[in-house]
Coordinates of C-alpha atoms in Angstrom, one line a residue:
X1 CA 116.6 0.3 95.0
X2 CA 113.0 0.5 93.9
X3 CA 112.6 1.6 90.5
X4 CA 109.3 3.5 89.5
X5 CA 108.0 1.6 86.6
X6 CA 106.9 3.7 83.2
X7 CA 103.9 4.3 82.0
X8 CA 103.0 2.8 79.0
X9 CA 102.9 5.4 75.6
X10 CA 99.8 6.6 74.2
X11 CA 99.7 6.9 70.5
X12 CA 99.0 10.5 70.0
X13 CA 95.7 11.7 68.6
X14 CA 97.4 13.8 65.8
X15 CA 98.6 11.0 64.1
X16 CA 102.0 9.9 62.9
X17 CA 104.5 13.0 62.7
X18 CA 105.3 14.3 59.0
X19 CA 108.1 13.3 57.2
X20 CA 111.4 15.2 57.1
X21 CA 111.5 17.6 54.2
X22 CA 114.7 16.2 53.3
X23 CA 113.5 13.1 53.6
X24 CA 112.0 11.4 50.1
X25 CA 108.2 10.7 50.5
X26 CA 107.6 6.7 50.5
X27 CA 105.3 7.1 47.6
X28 CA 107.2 7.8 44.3
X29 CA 104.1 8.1 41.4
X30 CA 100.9 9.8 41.3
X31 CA 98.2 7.3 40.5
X32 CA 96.9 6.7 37.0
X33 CA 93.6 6.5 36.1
X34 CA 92.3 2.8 35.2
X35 CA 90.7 2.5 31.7
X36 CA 87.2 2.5 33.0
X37 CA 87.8 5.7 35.0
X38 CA 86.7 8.7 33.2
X39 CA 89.2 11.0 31.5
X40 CA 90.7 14.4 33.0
X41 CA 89.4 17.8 30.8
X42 CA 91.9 18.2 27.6
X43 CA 90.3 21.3 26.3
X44 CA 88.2 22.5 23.9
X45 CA 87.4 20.0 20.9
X46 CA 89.4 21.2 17.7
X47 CA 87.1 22.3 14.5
X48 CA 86.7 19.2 12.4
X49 CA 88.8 20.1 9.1
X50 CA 87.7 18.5 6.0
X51 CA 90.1 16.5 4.3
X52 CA 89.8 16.9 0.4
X53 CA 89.0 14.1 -1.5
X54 CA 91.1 11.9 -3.4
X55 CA 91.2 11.2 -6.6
X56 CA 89.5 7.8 -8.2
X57 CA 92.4 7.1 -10.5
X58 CA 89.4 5.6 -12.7
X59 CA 87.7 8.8 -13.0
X60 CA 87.4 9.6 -16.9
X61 CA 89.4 12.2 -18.6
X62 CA 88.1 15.7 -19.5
X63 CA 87.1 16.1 -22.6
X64 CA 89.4 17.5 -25.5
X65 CA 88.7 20.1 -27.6
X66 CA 86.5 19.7 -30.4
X67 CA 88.4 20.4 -33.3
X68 CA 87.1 20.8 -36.9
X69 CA 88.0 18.8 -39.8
X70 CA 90.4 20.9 -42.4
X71 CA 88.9 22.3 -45.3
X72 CA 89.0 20.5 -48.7
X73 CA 91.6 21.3 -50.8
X74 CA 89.8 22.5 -53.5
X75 CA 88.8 25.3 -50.4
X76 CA 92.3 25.7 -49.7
X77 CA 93.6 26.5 -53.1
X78 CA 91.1 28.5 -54.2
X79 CA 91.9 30.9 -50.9
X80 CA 95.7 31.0 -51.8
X81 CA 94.7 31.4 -55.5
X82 CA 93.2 34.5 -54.7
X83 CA 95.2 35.6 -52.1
X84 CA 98.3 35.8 -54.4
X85 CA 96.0 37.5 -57.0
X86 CA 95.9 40.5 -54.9
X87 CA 99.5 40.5 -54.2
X88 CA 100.0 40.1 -57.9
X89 CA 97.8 42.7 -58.4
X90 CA 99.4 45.3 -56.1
X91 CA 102.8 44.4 -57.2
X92 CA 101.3 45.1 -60.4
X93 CA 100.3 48.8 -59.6
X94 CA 103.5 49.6 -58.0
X95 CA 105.7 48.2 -61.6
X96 CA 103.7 50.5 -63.6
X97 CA 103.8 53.7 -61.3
X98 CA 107.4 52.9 -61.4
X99 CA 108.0 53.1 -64.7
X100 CA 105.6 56.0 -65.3
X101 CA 108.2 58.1 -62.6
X102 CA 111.2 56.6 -64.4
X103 CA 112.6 55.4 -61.6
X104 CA 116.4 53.0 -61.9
X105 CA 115.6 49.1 -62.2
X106 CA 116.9 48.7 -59.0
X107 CA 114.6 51.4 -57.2
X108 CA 111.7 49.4 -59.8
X109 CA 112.5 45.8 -57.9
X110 CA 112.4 47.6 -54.6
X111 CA 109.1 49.2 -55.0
X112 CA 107.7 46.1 -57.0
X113 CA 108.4 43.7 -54.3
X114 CA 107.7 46.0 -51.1
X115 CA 104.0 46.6 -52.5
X116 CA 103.2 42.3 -53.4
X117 CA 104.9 41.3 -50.4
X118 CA 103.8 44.4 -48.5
X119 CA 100.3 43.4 -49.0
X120 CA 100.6 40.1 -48.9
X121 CA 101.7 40.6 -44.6
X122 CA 99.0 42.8 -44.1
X123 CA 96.5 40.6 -45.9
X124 CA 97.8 37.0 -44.3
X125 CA 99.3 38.0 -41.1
X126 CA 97.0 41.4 -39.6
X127 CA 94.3 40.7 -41.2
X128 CA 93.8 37.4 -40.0
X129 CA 94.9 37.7 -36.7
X130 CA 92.0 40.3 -36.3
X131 CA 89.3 38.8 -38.3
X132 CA 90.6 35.0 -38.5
X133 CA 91.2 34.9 -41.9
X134 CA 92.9 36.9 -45.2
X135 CA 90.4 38.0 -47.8
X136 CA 90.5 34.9 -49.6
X137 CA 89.7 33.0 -46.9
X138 CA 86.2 35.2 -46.5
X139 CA 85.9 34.7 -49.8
X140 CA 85.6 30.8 -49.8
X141 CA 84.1 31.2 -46.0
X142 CA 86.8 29.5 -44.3
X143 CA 88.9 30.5 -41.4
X144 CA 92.3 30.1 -39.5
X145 CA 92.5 28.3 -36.3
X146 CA 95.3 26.2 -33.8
X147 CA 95.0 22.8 -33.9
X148 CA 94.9 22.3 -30.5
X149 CA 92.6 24.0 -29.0
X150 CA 90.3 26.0 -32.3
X151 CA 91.3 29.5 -31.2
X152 CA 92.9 32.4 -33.2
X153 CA 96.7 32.2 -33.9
X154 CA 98.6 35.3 -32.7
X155 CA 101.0 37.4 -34.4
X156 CA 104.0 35.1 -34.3
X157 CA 102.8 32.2 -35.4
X158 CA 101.3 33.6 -38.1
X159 CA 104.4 35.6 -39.6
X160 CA 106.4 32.2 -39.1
X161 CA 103.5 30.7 -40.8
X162 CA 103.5 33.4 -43.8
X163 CA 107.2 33.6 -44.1
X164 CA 107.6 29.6 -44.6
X165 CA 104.7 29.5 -46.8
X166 CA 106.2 30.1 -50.0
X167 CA 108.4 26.8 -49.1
X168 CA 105.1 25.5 -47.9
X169 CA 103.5 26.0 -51.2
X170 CA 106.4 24.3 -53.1
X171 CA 106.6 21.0 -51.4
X172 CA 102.4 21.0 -51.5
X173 CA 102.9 21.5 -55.3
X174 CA 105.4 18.6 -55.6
X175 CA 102.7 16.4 -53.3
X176 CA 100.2 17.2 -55.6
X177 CA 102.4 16.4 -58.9
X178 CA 103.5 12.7 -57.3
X179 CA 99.6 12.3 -56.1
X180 CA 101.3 11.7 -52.3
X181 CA 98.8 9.8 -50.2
X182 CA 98.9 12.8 -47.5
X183 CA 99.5 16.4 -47.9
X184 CA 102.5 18.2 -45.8
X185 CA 100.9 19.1 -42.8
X186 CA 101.3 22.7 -41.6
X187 CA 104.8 23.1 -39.8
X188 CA 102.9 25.9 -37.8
X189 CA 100.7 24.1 -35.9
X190 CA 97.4 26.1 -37.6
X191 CA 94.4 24.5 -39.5
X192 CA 92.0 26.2 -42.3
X193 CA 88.6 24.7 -41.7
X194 CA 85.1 25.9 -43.1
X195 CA 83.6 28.9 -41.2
X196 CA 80.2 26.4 -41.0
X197 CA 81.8 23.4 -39.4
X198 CA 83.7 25.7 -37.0
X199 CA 80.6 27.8 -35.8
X200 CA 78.8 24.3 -35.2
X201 CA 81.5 23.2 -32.7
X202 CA 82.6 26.1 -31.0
X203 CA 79.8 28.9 -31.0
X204 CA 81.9 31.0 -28.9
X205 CA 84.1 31.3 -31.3
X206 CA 85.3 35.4 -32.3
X207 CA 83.3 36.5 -29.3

């Protein structure tokens, strides 16, 4: 039997058929760019932030606070000379008023040591926290400062320093009687310096 021979196939202009969706497509990766290729768009540049700069650890210290030298003790005495004079002098006035009113001994004490002592706070304590210095201080130009840093001592320190100066004033005494190479420093952390030698290093001082 004669068998009609087939033509042979054409490849089809459209090209090879697409693959089956289900089917996983030959080519697994999307291409990377080579190094010399140029880069895709990443966005807008950030704002350059300044970093702060370190710290040379050989940069020099700030400079402390110039303190003055304390005042001589001649100075010093001569303002506690006087400022027990006026508490004398109060507690004075108050031992003869009460014995012109005829008051009890006890009542006498009371009044005797509420005016010396009374006076002697106001003097050393308010009066030197406001002006920087009691009226014996003024009186042998000298004033009352911290030793750290030259201000004005508040309030507390100066009642702590007024209440323990009595014992402070012994134990100076018994320096000065067994000619101690140093004197007790103050336990109060204050200095009494001439009013000169403070206005020459710190000129804003009392502003």
């Amino acid at each position: 039997m004669y068998e009609r021979p087939f033509p042979p196939q054409q490849p089809s202009p459209q090209g090879p058929p697409p693959p089956h969706p289900y089917q996983p497509h030959p080519y697994q990766g999307a291409p990377q760019p080579s190094q010399g290729a140029p880069q895709p768009y990443q966005g807008a540049p950030q704002p350059y932030a300044p970093q702060p700069a370190a710290q040379s650890p050989y940069a020099p210290p700030a400079a402390a606070a110039r303190i003055p030298d304390e005042a001589r003790p001649l100075r010093r005495w001569g303002a506690l000379l006087l400022d027990g004079l006026l508490a004398l002098t109060a507690a004075y006035v108050a031992l003869n008023s009460a014995d012109h009113a005829g008051l009890p001994a006890l009542q006498t004490c009371y009044a005797v040591a509420g005016a010396g002592f009374g006076l002697s706070f106001l003097n050393q304590v308010l009066l030197t926290r406001i002006a920087g210095a009691s009226l014996g201080k003024f009186a042998v130009r000298t004033r009352v400062i911290r030793e750290t840093d030259a201000s004005r001592p508040r309030l507390p320190r100066l009642f702590r320093r007024w209440l323990g100066g009595y014992l402070f004033i012994v134990v100076w005494i018994i320096a000065a009687c067994f000619e101690l190479e140093d004197d007790p420093e103050d336990f109060c952390g204050v200095r009494l310096v001439r009013y000169k030698d403070l206005r020459a290093l710190v000129p804003a001082y009392g502003r």
